[in-house]
Coordinates of C-alpha atoms in Angstrom, one line a residue:
Chain A
M1 CA 17.9 -28.2 7.3
S2 CA 15.1 -28.5 4.7
V3 CA 15.2 -26.0 1.8
L4 CA 11.4 -26.0 1.5
T5 CA 10.7 -24.3 4.9
P6 CA 7.2 -22.9 5.5
E7 CA 8.6 -19.5 4.8
V8 CA 9.9 -20.6 1.4
R9 CA 6.5 -22.1 0.6
V10 CA 4.7 -18.9 1.3
L11 CA 7.3 -16.9 -0.7
V12 CA 7.1 -19.4 -3.6
G13 CA 3.4 -18.6 -3.9
K14 CA 4.2 -14.9 -4.0
E15 CA 6.9 -15.4 -6.7
I16 CA 4.6 -17.5 -8.9
R17 CA 1.8 -15.0 -8.7
Q18 CA 4.2 -12.2 -9.7
L19 CA 5.8 -14.2 -12.5
L20 CA 2.4 -14.9 -14.0
R21 CA 1.6 -11.2 -13.9
S22 CA 4.9 -10.2 -15.5
R23 CA 4.4 -9.9 -19.2
G24 CA 8.1 -9.8 -19.9
A25 CA 8.9 -12.9 -17.7
L26 CA 5.9 -14.8 -19.1
T27 CA 6.7 -14.1 -22.7
T28 CA 10.4 -15.1 -22.2
S29 CA 9.3 -18.2 -20.3
L30 CA 7.0 -19.3 -23.1
I31 CA 8.7 -18.2 -26.3
L32 CA 12.1 -19.9 -25.9
P33 CA 10.8 -23.3 -24.9
V34 CA 8.0 -23.3 -27.6
L35 CA 10.6 -22.4 -30.2
F36 CA 13.3 -24.8 -29.1
L37 CA 11.2 -27.8 -28.0
V38 CA 8.4 -27.8 -30.6
V39 CA 8.6 -25.3 -33.4
V40 CA 12.2 -25.8 -34.5
P41 CA 12.1 -29.7 -34.2
A42 CA 8.8 -29.7 -36.1
L43 CA 10.3 -27.6 -38.9
E44 CA 13.4 -29.8 -39.1
Y45 CA 11.4 -33.0 -39.2
F46 CA 9.1 -31.5 -41.8
S47 CA 11.9 -30.3 -44.0
F48 CA 13.8 -33.6 -43.8
G49 CA 10.6 -35.6 -44.2
T50 CA 9.7 -33.7 -47.4
G51 CA 13.3 -34.0 -48.5
S52 CA 13.2 -37.8 -48.1
R53 CA 9.9 -38.1 -50.0
A54 CA 11.6 -36.0 -52.8
G55 CA 14.4 -38.5 -52.8
R56 CA 17.0 -36.1 -51.3
G57 CA 17.2 -37.3 -47.8
G58 CA 17.6 -41.0 -47.8
G59 CA 21.4 -41.3 -47.7
T60 CA 23.8 -41.2 -44.8
L61 CA 26.4 -38.5 -43.9
S62 CA 29.8 -39.1 -45.3
G63 CA 33.1 -39.5 -43.4
V64 CA 33.9 -35.8 -43.5
S65 CA 31.1 -35.1 -41.0
P66 CA 31.9 -34.8 -37.3
P67 CA 32.3 -38.2 -35.5
G68 CA 29.0 -37.9 -33.7
L69 CA 27.1 -37.6 -36.9
T70 CA 28.9 -40.2 -39.0
G71 CA 26.6 -42.8 -40.4
L72 CA 23.4 -41.0 -39.5
K73 CA 20.7 -40.4 -42.0
P74 CA 19.5 -36.7 -42.2
I75 CA 16.5 -37.5 -40.0
G76 CA 18.9 -39.1 -37.6
V77 CA 20.9 -35.9 -37.5
V78 CA 17.7 -34.1 -36.5
T79 CA 16.9 -36.8 -33.9
Y80 CA 20.4 -37.3 -32.4
Y81 CA 21.9 -33.8 -32.9
L82 CA 19.5 -31.0 -33.5
V83 CA 16.7 -32.0 -31.2
P84 CA 18.9 -32.8 -28.2
M85 CA 20.8 -29.5 -28.8
F86 CA 17.6 -27.5 -28.8
T87 CA 16.3 -29.4 -25.7
A88 CA 19.5 -28.6 -23.9
L89 CA 19.4 -25.0 -25.0
A90 CA 15.8 -24.6 -23.8
G91 CA 16.6 -26.2 -20.5
V92 CA 19.7 -24.1 -19.9
L93 CA 18.4 -20.8 -21.1
M94 CA 14.8 -20.5 -20.0
P95 CA 15.1 -20.9 -16.2
S96 CA 18.1 -18.5 -16.0
V97 CA 16.3 -15.9 -18.1
T98 CA 13.2 -16.2 -16.0
A99 CA 15.3 -16.0 -12.8
I100 CA 16.7 -12.7 -14.0
Y101 CA 13.2 -11.3 -13.8
T102 CA 12.4 -12.6 -10.4
I103 CA 15.8 -12.1 -8.8
V104 CA 17.2 -9.0 -10.3
Q105 CA 13.9 -7.0 -10.5
E106 CA 13.4 -7.5 -6.7
R107 CA 16.8 -6.0 -6.1
E108 CA 16.5 -3.2 -8.7
R109 CA 13.1 -2.1 -7.4
K110 CA 14.3 -2.2 -3.8
T111 CA 11.3 -4.4 -3.0
V112 CA 13.8 -6.8 -1.4
E113 CA 13.7 -4.4 1.6
L114 CA 10.1 -5.4 2.2
L115 CA 11.0 -9.0 2.3
V116 CA 14.0 -8.6 4.5
A117 CA 11.7 -6.8 7.0
L118 CA 9.6 -9.9 7.3
P119 CA 10.4 -13.0 9.5
V120 CA 12.3 -14.8 6.8
R121 CA 15.9 -15.6 6.2
L122 CA 17.8 -14.2 3.2
T123 CA 18.3 -17.8 2.1
D124 CA 14.5 -18.3 2.1
I125 CA 14.1 -15.4 -0.2
I126 CA 16.6 -16.7 -2.7
Y127 CA 15.5 -20.4 -2.5
A128 CA 11.9 -19.3 -3.1
K129 CA 12.8 -17.5 -6.2
L130 CA 14.8 -20.4 -7.5
A131 CA 12.0 -22.8 -6.6
A132 CA 9.4 -20.7 -8.4
T133 CA 11.6 -20.5 -11.4
L134 CA 12.0 -24.3 -11.4
L135 CA 8.2 -24.8 -11.0
I136 CA 7.5 -22.5 -13.9
A137 CA 10.1 -24.1 -16.0
L138 CA 8.7 -27.6 -15.4
A139 CA 5.1 -26.4 -15.9
V140 CA 6.1 -24.9 -19.3
M141 CA 8.6 -27.4 -20.6
L142 CA 7.1 -30.8 -19.5
P143 CA 4.0 -30.5 -21.7
L144 CA 6.2 -29.2 -24.6
I145 CA 8.7 -32.0 -24.4
T146 CA 5.8 -34.4 -24.3
V147 CA 4.5 -32.9 -27.6
Q148 CA 8.0 -33.3 -29.0
A149 CA 8.4 -36.9 -27.9
V150 CA 5.0 -37.9 -29.2
G151 CA 5.8 -36.2 -32.5
A152 CA 9.2 -38.1 -32.8
L153 CA 7.5 -41.4 -31.9
V154 CA 4.6 -40.9 -34.3
L155 CA 7.1 -40.1 -37.1
G156 CA 9.1 -43.2 -36.2
A157 CA 12.2 -41.1 -35.8
A158 CA 13.0 -42.4 -32.3
G159 CA 12.0 -45.0 -29.7
P160 CA 11.2 -44.9 -26.0
G161 CA 14.9 -44.9 -25.0
W162 CA 15.4 -41.7 -26.9
V163 CA 12.4 -40.1 -25.2
A164 CA 13.8 -41.1 -21.8
G165 CA 17.2 -39.5 -22.8
E166 CA 15.4 -36.3 -23.8
L167 CA 13.7 -36.1 -20.4
L168 CA 17.0 -36.8 -18.7
L169 CA 18.7 -34.1 -20.7
L170 CA 16.0 -31.6 -20.1
G171 CA 16.0 -32.3 -16.3
C172 CA 19.8 -31.9 -16.1
A173 CA 19.8 -28.8 -18.2
I174 CA 17.2 -27.2 -16.0
A175 CA 19.1 -28.2 -12.9
C176 CA 22.3 -26.7 -14.4
S177 CA 20.4 -23.5 -15.2
I178 CA 19.0 -23.2 -11.7
C179 CA 22.5 -23.5 -10.2
V180 CA 23.7 -20.8 -12.6
S181 CA 20.8 -18.6 -11.6
F182 CA 21.9 -19.0 -8.0
V183 CA 25.3 -17.4 -8.9
L184 CA 23.4 -14.8 -10.8
A185 CA 21.3 -14.0 -7.8
L186 CA 24.4 -13.2 -5.7
L187 CA 26.4 -11.4 -8.4
A188 CA 24.0 -9.4 -10.6
R189 CA 23.0 -5.9 -9.6
D190 CA 20.8 -5.0 -12.5
F191 CA 19.3 -6.4 -15.7
R192 CA 22.3 -5.4 -17.9
T193 CA 24.9 -7.0 -15.7
S194 CA 22.7 -10.0 -15.1
Q195 CA 22.4 -10.6 -18.8
Q196 CA 26.2 -10.2 -19.2
I197 CA 26.9 -12.6 -16.4
N198 CA 24.3 -15.0 -17.7
G199 CA 25.9 -14.9 -21.1
F200 CA 29.4 -15.3 -19.6
L201 CA 28.3 -18.4 -17.6
L202 CA 26.1 -20.0 -20.2
M203 CA 28.3 -19.6 -23.3
P204 CA 30.8 -22.3 -22.3
I205 CA 28.0 -24.6 -21.4
L206 CA 26.4 -24.1 -24.8
I207 CA 29.7 -24.7 -26.5
L208 CA 30.1 -27.9 -24.4
V209 CA 26.6 -29.0 -25.4
N210 CA 27.4 -28.6 -29.1
A211 CA 30.8 -30.3 -28.8
V212 CA 29.5 -33.3 -27.0
L213 CA 26.6 -33.8 -29.5
L214 CA 29.0 -33.5 -32.4
V215 CA 31.8 -35.7 -31.1
L216 CA 30.3 -38.6 -29.2
P217 CA 28.4 -41.5 -30.8
P218 CA 24.5 -41.4 -30.5
A219 CA 24.3 -44.1 -27.9
V220 CA 26.3 -42.2 -25.3
K221 CA 26.0 -38.6 -26.2
V222 CA 22.9 -37.8 -24.2
P223 CA 23.9 -39.5 -20.9
V224 CA 27.3 -38.0 -21.1
L225 CA 25.9 -34.5 -21.8
A226 CA 23.4 -34.9 -19.0
A227 CA 26.2 -35.8 -16.6
L228 CA 28.3 -32.8 -17.8
L229 CA 25.5 -30.4 -17.4
L230 CA 25.0 -31.7 -13.8
L231 CA 28.7 -31.2 -13.2
A232 CA 28.6 -27.7 -14.5
G233 CA 25.7 -26.9 -12.3
A234 CA 27.4 -28.4 -9.3
L235 CA 30.5 -26.3 -10.1
A236 CA 28.4 -23.1 -10.2
L237 CA 26.7 -24.0 -7.0
T238 CA 30.0 -24.7 -5.3
V239 CA 31.5 -21.4 -6.4
A240 CA 28.3 -19.6 -5.1
V241 CA 28.3 -21.3 -1.7
R242 CA 32.0 -21.1 -1.1
R243 CA 33.0 -17.8 -2.7
L244 CA 29.9 -15.7 -2.5
T245 CA 27.8 -14.6 0.5
F246 CA 24.0 -14.1 0.6
E247 CA 24.7 -10.6 1.8
R248 CA 25.6 -9.8 -1.7
Y249 CA 22.0 -9.9 -2.6
L250 CA 21.4 -6.8 -0.5
S251 CA 24.5 -4.8 -1.3
Chain B
M1 CA 14.4 -10.7 31.8
P2 CA 16.7 -10.5 28.7
S3 CA 17.2 -7.2 26.9
A4 CA 14.8 -6.5 24.0
L5 CA 17.9 -6.1 21.8
A6 CA 21.6 -6.1 22.5
F7 CA 24.9 -5.6 20.7
A8 CA 28.1 -7.0 22.4
E9 CA 31.4 -5.8 20.9
T10 CA 29.8 -6.0 17.5
S11 CA 31.7 -5.0 14.4
K12 CA 30.7 -5.1 10.8
R13 CA 33.1 -4.7 7.9
Y14 CA 31.7 -4.8 4.4
R15 CA 33.3 -6.6 1.5
N16 CA 34.7 -3.3 0.2
G17 CA 36.6 -2.9 3.4
K18 CA 34.4 -0.2 4.9
L19 CA 34.1 -0.6 8.7
A20 CA 30.5 0.3 9.4
L21 CA 30.4 -0.7 13.0
D22 CA 33.4 -0.7 15.3
G23 CA 32.8 -2.8 18.4
I24 CA 29.6 -1.3 19.5
S25 CA 27.9 -2.5 22.7
F26 CA 24.5 -1.4 23.9
A27 CA 21.2 -2.9 25.0
V28 CA 17.6 -1.7 24.9
E29 CA 15.5 -2.9 27.7
P30 CA 11.9 -4.2 27.3
G31 CA 9.4 -1.3 27.3
A32 CA 12.0 1.3 26.3
R33 CA 11.5 3.6 23.3
A34 CA 15.0 4.3 22.0
C35 CA 16.1 6.3 19.1
L36 CA 19.3 5.5 17.1
L37 CA 20.8 8.8 15.9
G38 CA 23.9 9.6 13.9
P39 CA 25.1 11.4 10.9
N40 CA 25.1 9.8 7.5
G41 CA 27.4 6.7 7.4
A42 CA 27.4 6.4 11.2
G43 CA 26.2 2.8 11.0
K44 CA 22.6 3.1 12.0
S45 CA 21.1 1.1 9.1
T46 CA 23.9 -1.5 9.4
A47 CA 22.8 -1.9 13.1
I48 CA 19.2 -2.4 12.0
R49 CA 20.3 -4.9 9.3
L50 CA 22.2 -6.9 11.9
L51 CA 19.1 -7.0 14.1
E52 CA 17.0 -8.1 11.0
G53 CA 19.5 -11.0 10.5
A54 CA 20.0 -9.7 6.9
L55 CA 23.7 -9.1 7.7
A56 CA 26.0 -11.2 9.9
P57 CA 28.5 -9.4 12.2
S58 CA 32.1 -9.6 11.3
A59 CA 32.9 -9.8 15.1
G60 CA 30.9 -9.8 18.3
R61 CA 27.3 -10.8 18.9
V62 CA 23.8 -9.5 18.4
W63 CA 20.6 -10.6 20.3
L64 CA 17.0 -9.9 19.5
L65 CA 14.4 -10.7 22.2
G66 CA 16.9 -12.9 24.0
E67 CA 17.8 -15.0 20.9
E68 CA 21.2 -14.6 19.3
V69 CA 21.0 -13.6 15.6
G70 CA 21.9 -16.5 13.4
T71 CA 20.8 -19.3 15.7
P72 CA 17.9 -21.6 14.8
W73 CA 15.7 -19.9 17.5
Y74 CA 16.2 -16.4 16.1
L75 CA 13.4 -16.7 13.5
E76 CA 10.9 -17.1 16.4
A77 CA 12.2 -13.8 17.8
R78 CA 11.8 -12.2 14.4
R79 CA 8.1 -13.3 14.4
R80 CA 7.7 -11.2 17.6
T81 CA 9.4 -8.2 15.9
G82 CA 7.9 -5.8 13.5
V83 CA 10.2 -4.0 11.1
V84 CA 9.6 -0.8 9.0
P85 CA 12.3 -0.6 6.4
Q86 CA 13.8 2.6 5.1
G87 CA 12.1 3.7 1.9
P88 CA 11.4 0.3 0.4
G89 CA 10.3 -0.2 -3.2
M90 CA 6.7 -1.2 -3.9
Y91 CA 5.5 -4.1 -6.0
P92 CA 3.8 -3.1 -9.2
D93 CA 2.3 -6.6 -9.5
L94 CA 0.9 -7.2 -6.0
T95 CA -2.0 -5.4 -4.4
A96 CA -1.9 -4.1 -0.9
G97 CA -4.3 -6.8 0.2
E98 CA -2.3 -9.6 -1.3
Y99 CA 0.9 -8.3 0.3
L100 CA -0.7 -8.1 3.7
G101 CA -2.0 -11.6 3.2
Y102 CA 1.5 -13.0 2.6
V103 CA 2.8 -11.0 5.6
R104 CA 0.1 -12.5 7.8
R105 CA 1.0 -16.1 6.6
L106 CA 4.7 -15.4 7.4
Y107 CA 4.0 -14.2 10.9
G108 CA 1.5 -17.1 11.4
R109 CA -1.0 -14.7 13.1
G110 CA -2.5 -11.3 13.0
D111 CA -5.9 -9.6 12.7
L112 CA -5.8 -8.3 9.1
A113 CA -9.2 -6.5 9.4
A114 CA -8.1 -4.7 12.5
V115 CA -4.8 -3.5 11.1
V116 CA -6.5 -2.4 7.9
E117 CA -9.0 -0.4 9.9
V118 CA -6.4 1.2 12.2
F119 CA -4.3 2.4 9.2
G120 CA -7.3 3.4 7.0
L121 CA -6.3 1.0 4.2
G122 CA -9.8 -0.4 3.5
D123 CA -10.2 1.4 0.2
Q124 CA -6.7 0.6 -0.9
L125 CA -6.6 -3.2 -0.6
A126 CA -7.3 -3.8 -4.2
T127 CA -4.7 -1.2 -5.4
R128 CA -1.3 -2.3 -6.7
M129 CA 1.3 -1.4 -4.2
A130 CA 3.3 0.8 -6.5
Q131 CA 0.2 2.8 -7.3
L132 CA -0.4 3.9 -3.7
S133 CA 0.5 7.4 -2.7
G134 CA 3.6 7.9 -0.6
G135 CA 1.6 8.3 2.6
F136 CA -0.4 5.1 2.0
Q137 CA 2.7 3.2 1.1
R138 CA 4.2 4.1 4.5
R139 CA 1.0 3.2 6.2
L140 CA 1.1 -0.2 4.4
T141 CA 4.6 -0.9 5.7
L142 CA 3.6 0.2 9.2
A143 CA 0.5 -2.1 8.9
A144 CA 2.7 -5.0 7.8
A145 CA 5.1 -4.4 10.7
L146 CA 2.2 -4.4 13.2
L147 CA 0.2 -7.2 11.7
G148 CA 2.0 -9.9 13.7
E149 CA 1.3 -8.0 17.0
P150 CA 5.0 -7.6 17.7
E151 CA 6.6 -7.0 21.1
L152 CA 9.4 -5.1 19.5
L153 CA 9.4 -2.5 16.7
L154 CA 12.4 -1.6 14.6
L155 CA 11.7 1.5 12.6
D156 CA 14.3 2.6 10.0
E157 CA 13.7 6.2 9.0
P158 CA 9.9 5.7 8.9
T159 CA 9.1 9.2 7.6
V160 CA 12.0 9.9 5.2
G161 CA 10.7 11.3 1.9
L162 CA 7.2 12.0 3.2
D163 CA 5.5 15.4 2.9
P164 CA 4.6 17.2 6.1
V165 CA 1.0 16.0 6.2
A166 CA 1.9 12.4 5.7
T167 CA 4.8 12.7 8.2
R168 CA 2.3 14.1 10.8
D169 CA 0.0 11.1 10.1
V170 CA 2.8 8.6 10.6
H171 CA 3.9 10.3 13.8
D172 CA 0.4 10.1 15.1
Y173 CA 0.3 6.3 14.3
L174 CA 3.7 5.8 15.8
A175 CA 2.9 7.6 19.0
T176 CA -0.1 5.3 19.4
V177 CA 1.6 2.0 18.6
M178 CA 4.9 2.7 20.4
R179 CA 3.1 3.2 23.7
E180 CA 2.7 -0.5 24.1
R181 CA 6.0 -1.7 22.6
T182 CA 9.7 -1.7 22.9
T183 CA 10.9 0.4 20.0
L184 CA 14.2 1.2 18.3
L185 CA 13.7 4.2 16.0
C186 CA 16.5 4.9 13.6
T187 CA 16.1 8.5 12.3
H188 CA 17.8 11.6 11.0
N189 CA 14.9 13.7 12.2
L190 CA 15.8 14.9 15.7
A191 CA 12.4 16.5 16.3
E192 CA 10.9 13.1 15.5
A193 CA 13.2 11.3 17.9
E194 CA 12.5 13.9 20.6
K195 CA 8.8 13.6 20.1
L196 CA 8.6 9.8 20.1
C197 CA 11.5 8.5 22.2
D198 CA 12.8 8.6 25.7
E199 CA 16.2 7.1 25.3
V200 CA 18.9 8.0 22.9
V201 CA 21.8 6.1 21.3
I202 CA 24.1 8.3 19.2
L203 CA 26.4 6.6 16.8
N204 CA 29.2 8.2 14.9
A205 CA 31.8 6.6 12.7
G206 CA 30.6 3.2 13.8
K207 CA 31.0 3.8 17.5
V208 CA 28.5 4.5 20.3
L209 CA 29.1 8.0 21.5
V210 CA 26.1 8.4 23.8
H211 CA 23.5 6.0 25.3
R212 CA 21.4 7.8 27.8
S213 CA 17.8 8.7 28.6
L214 CA 16.7 12.0 27.1
A215 CA 15.8 13.2 30.6
D216 CA 19.4 12.5 31.8
L217 CA 20.9 14.2 28.8
R218 CA 18.8 17.3 29.4
R219 CA 19.8 17.4 33.0
E220 CA 23.5 17.2 32.1
S221 CA 23.5 19.5 29.1
R222 CA 24.7 23.1 29.4
P223 CA 21.8 25.5 29.6
R224 CA 21.9 28.4 27.1
L225 CA 20.6 31.9 27.0
R226 CA 18.9 33.4 24.0
L227 CA 19.1 37.2 23.7
A228 CA 17.7 39.6 21.1
A229 CA 17.8 43.4 20.8
R230 CA 16.1 45.9 18.5
Q231 CA 19.6 46.8 17.2
G232 CA 20.1 43.3 15.8
S233 CA 22.4 40.4 16.4
Q234 CA 25.6 42.0 15.3
A235 CA 25.2 44.8 17.9
M236 CA 24.4 42.2 20.5
L237 CA 27.4 40.1 19.6
A238 CA 29.7 43.2 19.9
A239 CA 28.3 44.1 23.3
L240 CA 28.8 40.6 24.6
Q241 CA 32.3 40.4 23.1
S242 CA 33.2 43.7 24.8
R243 CA 32.5 41.8 28.1
G244 CA 34.6 38.9 27.1
L245 CA 31.7 36.7 26.1
S246 CA 31.4 34.9 22.9
A247 CA 28.0 33.8 21.4
E248 CA 26.5 32.7 18.2
A249 CA 24.1 34.5 16.0
D250 CA 20.8 32.7 15.6
G251 CA 18.7 34.7 13.2
D252 CA 18.0 38.1 14.8
A253 CA 19.0 36.8 18.2
V254 CA 22.2 35.4 19.7
V255 CA 22.7 32.3 21.8
L256 CA 25.3 31.8 24.4
A257 CA 25.9 28.9 26.7
A258 CA 25.7 29.5 30.4
E259 CA 26.4 27.3 33.4
D260 CA 23.5 28.9 35.3
A261 CA 21.4 30.6 32.7
R262 CA 18.6 31.6 35.0
G263 CA 21.0 32.9 37.7
Q264 CA 23.1 34.9 35.3
A265 CA 20.4 36.3 33.1
P266 CA 19.3 39.3 35.2
A267 CA 22.8 40.7 35.7
L268 CA 23.6 40.3 32.0
L269 CA 20.3 41.8 31.0
R270 CA 20.9 44.9 33.2
A271 CA 24.4 45.3 31.7
L272 CA 23.1 45.1 28.1
L273 CA 20.3 47.6 28.8
A274 CA 22.9 49.9 30.4
D275 CA 25.0 49.6 27.2
G276 CA 22.0 51.1 25.4
L277 CA 20.8 48.0 23.7
D278 CA 17.0 47.7 23.5
V279 CA 16.8 44.0 24.6
Y280 CA 13.4 42.5 24.0
E281 CA 14.2 38.9 24.6
C282 CA 16.2 37.1 27.3
T283 CA 15.2 33.5 27.5
P284 CA 16.9 30.6 29.2
L285 CA 16.8 27.7 26.8
E286 CA 16.5 24.0 27.6
A287 CA 18.9 22.0 25.5
S288 CA 17.2 20.5 22.5
L289 CA 18.1 17.0 21.2
E290 CA 19.6 18.8 18.2
T291 CA 22.0 20.7 20.4
M292 CA 22.9 17.6 22.4
F293 CA 23.3 15.6 19.2
L294 CA 25.6 18.2 17.6
E295 CA 27.6 18.5 20.7
A296 CA 28.0 14.7 20.9
V297 CA 29.2 14.4 17.4
G298 CA 31.3 17.5 17.7
A299 CA 29.6 19.3 14.9
R300 CA 29.1 22.7 16.6
P301 CA 30.9 23.6 19.9
T302 CA 28.8 26.1 21.8
P303 CA 30.8 28.9 23.5
A304 CA 30.2 28.9 27.2
L305 CA 29.5 31.5 29.9
P306 CA 31.2 29.9 33.0
R307 CA 29.2 29.5 36.1
G308 CA 29.7 32.5 38.5
E309 CA 31.2 34.8 35.9
R310 CA 30.3 38.3 36.8
V311 CA 28.8 40.5 34.3
S312 CA 29.8 44.1 35.0
A313 CA 27.3 46.8 34.1

């Protein structure tokens, strides 16, 4: 059965309209990605660039550095460690934080009763919220990662392969986050618990991101991390489908 | 022709272990206006949720307009059903007009202008839903339920929380729209049920206690006699007690059940007058839905005056 039923498509329109009118959701949706995908990388490149010009950034990291950073120049650390880390952070955090607004608010305000009264399935309601979250995430983050990629290419810090890796990483991080949001939809009763659950679910993922980027060599770290994020998402989805019921959203 | 809605040995147990419905079976036939009554926790809202398809039964089966809930064809039956939910929240970021627009698209049909006119929502379409008054919010949910021109209406406490004026408005709308449709009205308000429905399903502790037409229930219920004297209810109770009759005080009057209220009233009245009571009221009462409901759920047993009992003057 298709997830994008006509009912889901109608509800996605409603969700997007509401998200665009929600100051809190919109601010969260924009601030995190702008910071993580553009501002922080730009500052890092700028500081390492000026450091290089001042003769402080030209060497490579010594043997005491983590294996994943060994042999990298400081600008390489930005390109192969900091930027992918912030890309993964943006991809993992932003959709799930946005989902809290659309999913938990509907439940807290009891407006979900209006939806249940309409000719839609409970699954349609949840899928529509996740689809709207995904669309907003893509609409916000694709232009930002394009800016980031162009910046890295112009600076000569990376090549087209790295750009492709960044896109892959962002896509997998978003997919992981949407799956985590699915669990969130079925477990969280209010904003507070949703943030606690979100933190509980995302913290191990963020530790995993950092560990992979620090330990694995540059050539494999992004593909491996992307695969692990997909795996974490699949795990969350499996738990949601097998252990939780959609009825939880109403209880 | 299939029933408009039906439950067959349906049970629902929640995750916390609470058994909300315990093997209920009943059906509402097309054209009927049934009310679902029961004390708090009886399982009324769970029954509505099962019909909405929002919950799945733990056991048994549920049908809506001939389609079993949960099957691929059920959604088509839902498009022919209008639902008024119990005290829903209102969107602060959608206008009434936008909401009705989405509702129309989900039903795939409906004359928006006609529904807006019927419910007097014309001036409210650009207002955010959460900013509407309670009365207009309820009108909006009624309008949404009727927009798809449904054959069946499920009304879950449609007037709960409304002030008397808004309640009367909603009753007027319901009386009109229910004339042409099969309806299941879930309510605590017995006067509302009595006014709008002609069939009663009484639930208690997850079981169906009664499923009858109101007319049948009235025919079968014990008639009662209401008596009042200038000396007050206590004097009246004492006089009745001295004749071996027990009754209940009801304000300044007393009420006692009688097998044949009209037949026994004259003799009882003569006897009470002979006792020196200034009786100014002696009225046979038709059983109200409230009495029938309370008797069904065992909340207030009414003392009875057996048929043929002689009242000595």
